[in-house]
Short mmCIF file of C-alpha atoms in Angstrom, two decimals:
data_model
loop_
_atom_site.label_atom_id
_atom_site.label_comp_id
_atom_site.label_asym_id
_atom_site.label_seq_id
_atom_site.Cartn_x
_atom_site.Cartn_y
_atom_site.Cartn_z
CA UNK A 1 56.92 -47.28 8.82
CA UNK A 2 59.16 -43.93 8.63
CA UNK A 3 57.80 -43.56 5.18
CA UNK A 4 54.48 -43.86 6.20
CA UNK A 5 54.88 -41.43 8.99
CA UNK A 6 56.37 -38.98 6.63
CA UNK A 7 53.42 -39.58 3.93
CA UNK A 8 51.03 -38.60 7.01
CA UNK A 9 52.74 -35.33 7.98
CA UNK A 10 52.87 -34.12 4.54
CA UNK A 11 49.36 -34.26 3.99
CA UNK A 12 48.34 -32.75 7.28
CA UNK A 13 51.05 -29.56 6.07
CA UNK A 14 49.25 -29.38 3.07
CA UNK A 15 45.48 -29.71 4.60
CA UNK A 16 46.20 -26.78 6.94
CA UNK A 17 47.69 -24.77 3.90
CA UNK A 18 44.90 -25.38 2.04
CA UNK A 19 42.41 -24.72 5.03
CA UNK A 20 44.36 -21.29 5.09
CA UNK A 21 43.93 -19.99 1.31
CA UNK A 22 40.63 -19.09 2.63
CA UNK A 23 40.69 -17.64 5.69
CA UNK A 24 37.28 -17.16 8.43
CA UNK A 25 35.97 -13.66 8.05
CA UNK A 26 37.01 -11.54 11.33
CA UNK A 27 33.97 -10.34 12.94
CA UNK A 28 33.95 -6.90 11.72
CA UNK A 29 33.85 -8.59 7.91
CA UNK A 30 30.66 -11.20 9.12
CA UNK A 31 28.47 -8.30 11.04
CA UNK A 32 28.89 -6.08 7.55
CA UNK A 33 28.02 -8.91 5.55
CA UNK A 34 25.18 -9.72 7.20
CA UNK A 35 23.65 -6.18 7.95
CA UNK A 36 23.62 -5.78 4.03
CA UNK A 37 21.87 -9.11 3.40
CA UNK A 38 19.23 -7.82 5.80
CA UNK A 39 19.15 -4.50 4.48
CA UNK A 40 18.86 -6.38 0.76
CA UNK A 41 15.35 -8.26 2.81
CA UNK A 42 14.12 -5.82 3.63
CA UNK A 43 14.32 -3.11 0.67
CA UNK A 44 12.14 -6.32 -0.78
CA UNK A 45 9.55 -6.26 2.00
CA UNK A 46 6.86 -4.08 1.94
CA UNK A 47 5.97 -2.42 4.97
CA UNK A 48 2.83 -0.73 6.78
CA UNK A 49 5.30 2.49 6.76
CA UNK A 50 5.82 3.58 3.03
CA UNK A 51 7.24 7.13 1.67
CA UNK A 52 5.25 9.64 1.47
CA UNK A 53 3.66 10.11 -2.32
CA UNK A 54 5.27 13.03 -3.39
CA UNK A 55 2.56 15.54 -4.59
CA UNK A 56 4.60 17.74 -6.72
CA UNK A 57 4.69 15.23 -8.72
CA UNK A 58 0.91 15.26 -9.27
CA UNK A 59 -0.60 17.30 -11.99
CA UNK A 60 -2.89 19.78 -10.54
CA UNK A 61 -6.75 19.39 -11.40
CA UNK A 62 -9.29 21.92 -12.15
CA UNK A 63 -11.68 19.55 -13.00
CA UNK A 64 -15.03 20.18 -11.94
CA UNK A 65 -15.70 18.00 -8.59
CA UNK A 66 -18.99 18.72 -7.45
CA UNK A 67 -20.48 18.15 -3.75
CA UNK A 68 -17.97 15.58 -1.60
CA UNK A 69 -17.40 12.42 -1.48
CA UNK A 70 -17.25 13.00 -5.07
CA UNK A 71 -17.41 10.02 -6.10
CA UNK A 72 -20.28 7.55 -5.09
CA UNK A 73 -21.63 3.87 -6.36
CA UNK A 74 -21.02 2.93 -9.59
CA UNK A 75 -23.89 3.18 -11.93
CA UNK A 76 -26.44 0.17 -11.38
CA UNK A 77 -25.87 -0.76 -8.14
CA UNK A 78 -26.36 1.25 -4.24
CA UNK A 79 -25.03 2.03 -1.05
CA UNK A 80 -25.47 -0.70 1.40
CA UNK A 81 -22.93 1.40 4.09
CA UNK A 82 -21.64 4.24 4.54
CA UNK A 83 -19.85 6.17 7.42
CA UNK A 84 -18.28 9.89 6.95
CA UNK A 85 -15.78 11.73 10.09
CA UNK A 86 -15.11 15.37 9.46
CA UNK A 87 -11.80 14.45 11.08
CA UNK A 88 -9.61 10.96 10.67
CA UNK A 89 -6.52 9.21 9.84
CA UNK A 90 -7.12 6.48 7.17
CA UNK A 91 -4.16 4.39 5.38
CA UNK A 92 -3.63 4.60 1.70
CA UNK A 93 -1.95 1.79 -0.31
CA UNK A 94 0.99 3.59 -1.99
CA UNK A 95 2.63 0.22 -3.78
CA UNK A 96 5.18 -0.59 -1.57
CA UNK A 97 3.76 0.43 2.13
CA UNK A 98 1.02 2.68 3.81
CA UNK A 99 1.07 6.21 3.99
CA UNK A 100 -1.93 7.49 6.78
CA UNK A 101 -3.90 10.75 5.09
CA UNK A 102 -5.76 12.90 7.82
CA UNK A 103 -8.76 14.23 6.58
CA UNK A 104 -12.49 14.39 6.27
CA UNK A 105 -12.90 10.77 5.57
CA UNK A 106 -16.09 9.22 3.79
CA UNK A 107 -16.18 5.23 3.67
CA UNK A 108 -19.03 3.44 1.77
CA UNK A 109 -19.59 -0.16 0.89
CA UNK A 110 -21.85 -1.30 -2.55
CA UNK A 111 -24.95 -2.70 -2.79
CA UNK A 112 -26.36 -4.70 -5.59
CA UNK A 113 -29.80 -4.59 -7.02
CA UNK A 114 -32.01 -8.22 -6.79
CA UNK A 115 -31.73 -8.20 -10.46
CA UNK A 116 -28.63 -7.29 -11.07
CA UNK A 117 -25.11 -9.39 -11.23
CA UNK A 118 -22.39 -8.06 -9.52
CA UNK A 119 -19.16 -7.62 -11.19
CA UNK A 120 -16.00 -7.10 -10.04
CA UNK A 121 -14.64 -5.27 -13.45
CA UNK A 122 -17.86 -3.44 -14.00
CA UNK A 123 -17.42 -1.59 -10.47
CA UNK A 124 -13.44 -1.29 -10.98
CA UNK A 125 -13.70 -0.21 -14.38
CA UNK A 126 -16.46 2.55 -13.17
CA UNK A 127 -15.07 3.92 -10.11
CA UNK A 128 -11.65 3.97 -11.59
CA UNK A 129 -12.79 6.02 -15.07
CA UNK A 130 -14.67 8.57 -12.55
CA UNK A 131 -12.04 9.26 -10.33
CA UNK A 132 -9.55 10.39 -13.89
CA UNK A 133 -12.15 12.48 -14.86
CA UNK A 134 -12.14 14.26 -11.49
CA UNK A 135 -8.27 14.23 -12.64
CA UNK A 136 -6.88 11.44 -10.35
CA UNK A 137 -3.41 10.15 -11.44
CA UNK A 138 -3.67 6.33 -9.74
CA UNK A 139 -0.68 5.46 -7.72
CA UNK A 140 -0.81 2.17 -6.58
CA UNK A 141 -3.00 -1.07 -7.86
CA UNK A 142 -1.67 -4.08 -6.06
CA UNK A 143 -2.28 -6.31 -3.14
CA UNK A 144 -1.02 -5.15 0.04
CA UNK A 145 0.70 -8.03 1.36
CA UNK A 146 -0.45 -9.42 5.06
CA UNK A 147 1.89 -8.46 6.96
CA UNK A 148 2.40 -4.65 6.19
CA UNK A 149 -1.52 -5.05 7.13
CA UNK A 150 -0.87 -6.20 9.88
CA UNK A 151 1.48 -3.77 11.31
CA UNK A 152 -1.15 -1.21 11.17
CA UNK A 153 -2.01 -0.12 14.14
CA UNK A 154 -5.19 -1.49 15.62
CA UNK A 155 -6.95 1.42 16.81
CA UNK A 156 -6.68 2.58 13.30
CA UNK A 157 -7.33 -0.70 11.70
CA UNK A 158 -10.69 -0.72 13.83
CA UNK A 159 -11.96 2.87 13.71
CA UNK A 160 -11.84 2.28 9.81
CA UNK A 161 -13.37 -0.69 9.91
CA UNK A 162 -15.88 -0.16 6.86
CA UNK A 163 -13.10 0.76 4.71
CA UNK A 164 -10.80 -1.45 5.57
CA UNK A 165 -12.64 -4.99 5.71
CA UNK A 166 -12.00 -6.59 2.37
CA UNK A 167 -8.80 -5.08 2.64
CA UNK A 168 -7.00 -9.12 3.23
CA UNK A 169 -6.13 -10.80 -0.77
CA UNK A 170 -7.93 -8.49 -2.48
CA UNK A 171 -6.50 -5.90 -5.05
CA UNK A 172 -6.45 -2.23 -4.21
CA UNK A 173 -6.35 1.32 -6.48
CA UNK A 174 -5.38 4.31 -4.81
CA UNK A 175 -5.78 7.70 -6.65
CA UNK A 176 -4.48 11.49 -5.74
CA UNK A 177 -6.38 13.79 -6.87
CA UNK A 178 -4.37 17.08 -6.37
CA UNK A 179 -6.27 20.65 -6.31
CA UNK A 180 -4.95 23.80 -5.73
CA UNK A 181 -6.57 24.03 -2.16
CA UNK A 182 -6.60 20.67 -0.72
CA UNK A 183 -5.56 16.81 -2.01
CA UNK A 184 -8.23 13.85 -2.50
CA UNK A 185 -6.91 10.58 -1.73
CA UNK A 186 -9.58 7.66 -3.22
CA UNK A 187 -8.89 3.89 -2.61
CA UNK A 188 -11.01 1.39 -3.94
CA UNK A 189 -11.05 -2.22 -2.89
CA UNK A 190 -13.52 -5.21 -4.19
CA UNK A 191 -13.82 -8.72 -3.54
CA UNK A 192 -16.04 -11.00 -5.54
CA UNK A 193 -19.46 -9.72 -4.10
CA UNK A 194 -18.75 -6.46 -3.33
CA UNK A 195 -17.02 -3.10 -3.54
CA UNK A 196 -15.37 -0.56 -1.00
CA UNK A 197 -14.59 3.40 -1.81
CA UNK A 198 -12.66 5.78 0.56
CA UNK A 199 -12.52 9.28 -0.10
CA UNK A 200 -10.23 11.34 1.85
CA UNK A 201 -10.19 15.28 1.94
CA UNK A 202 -6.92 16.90 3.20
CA UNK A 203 -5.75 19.86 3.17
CA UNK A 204 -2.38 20.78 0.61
CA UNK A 205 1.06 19.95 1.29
CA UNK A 206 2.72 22.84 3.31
CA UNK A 207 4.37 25.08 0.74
CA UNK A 208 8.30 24.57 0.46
CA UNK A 209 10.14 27.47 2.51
CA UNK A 210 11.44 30.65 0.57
CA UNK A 211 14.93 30.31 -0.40
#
């Protein structure tokens, strides 16, 4: 019975030295350890607030533009809508967020012809080679994901309404088009019937202060 006894108490000795080679992290240690696992989330998760494109990045087009929007339906089909504010805020798909351009904003929607076929690629494919030989440099050409959608504000989400509509699953292209007096934003989104352009004239980035 000793024996046993003494069996017992040397395996509870060695249970709590083996509970201690590993001791609980100290509140400090478990706070750290779990801000970084949410800062590691959310580097991951796009957001409706992205940072800003940098424009000096952008080479500078002389290209020849023409009368704005610049850019209008792709050849073959029409305009079924199309709204344009000599003043707004509209977001642009950057990649990884949205970054809100303030502008003179033009918003259209295609149209297609009775004996016609619309196509998806055929509208990409046409608004995208127009907006490169205005001298666009595309920065983003991805879905925006629903929720950084739906953190945009609504006001904003409903006064850009035409722009904006097919905006849920569908793949976007957003172009800068950088001048020497102002910077075009173009985003283009289509769904399987249809097409969406947004032009946005604003004017240049503030010049960077003398040393």
């Amino acid at each position: 019975m000793k024996k046993l006894s003494s069996t017992l108490a040397m395996l509870a000795v060695l249970g709590l030295a083996a509970c201690g080679d590993k001791p609980a992290k100290n509140e400090a240690e478990a706070t750290t350890d779990g801000a970084a696992m949410q800062a590691g989330a959310d580097a991951k998760t796009p957001s409706a607030v992205a940072a800003n494109v940098d424009l000096s990045l952008i080479p500078v087009s002389t290209a020849p533009l023409g009368a704005f929007p610049y850019v209008g339906a792709p050849a073959g089909y029409g305009v079924r809508d199309e709204k344009t504010m000599d003043l707004a805020a509209y977001p642009i798909w950057t990649g990884t967020g949205f970054q809100t351009v303030e502008g003179k904003v033009h918003m259209a929607s295609s149209a297609t012809p009775e004996d016609k076929t619309f196509s998806r690629l055929e509208v990409q494919r046409s608004l995208d080679e127009a907006v490169k030989a205005l001298g666009g440099v595309q920065i983003a050409n991805s879905e925006a994901p629903n929720p950084a959608i739906d953190e945009l504000p609504q006001t904003l989400r409903s006064d850009m309404n035409l722009g904006l509509m097919i905006i849920y699953g569908n793949p976007i292209s957003a172009y800068v088009i950088r001048r020497p007096d102002k910077t075009i934003w173009v985003q283009v989104i289509a769904d399987a019937s249809q097409v969406i352009w947004t032009v946005v004239e604003a004017p240049p980035p503030p010049a960077p202060p003398a040393n």
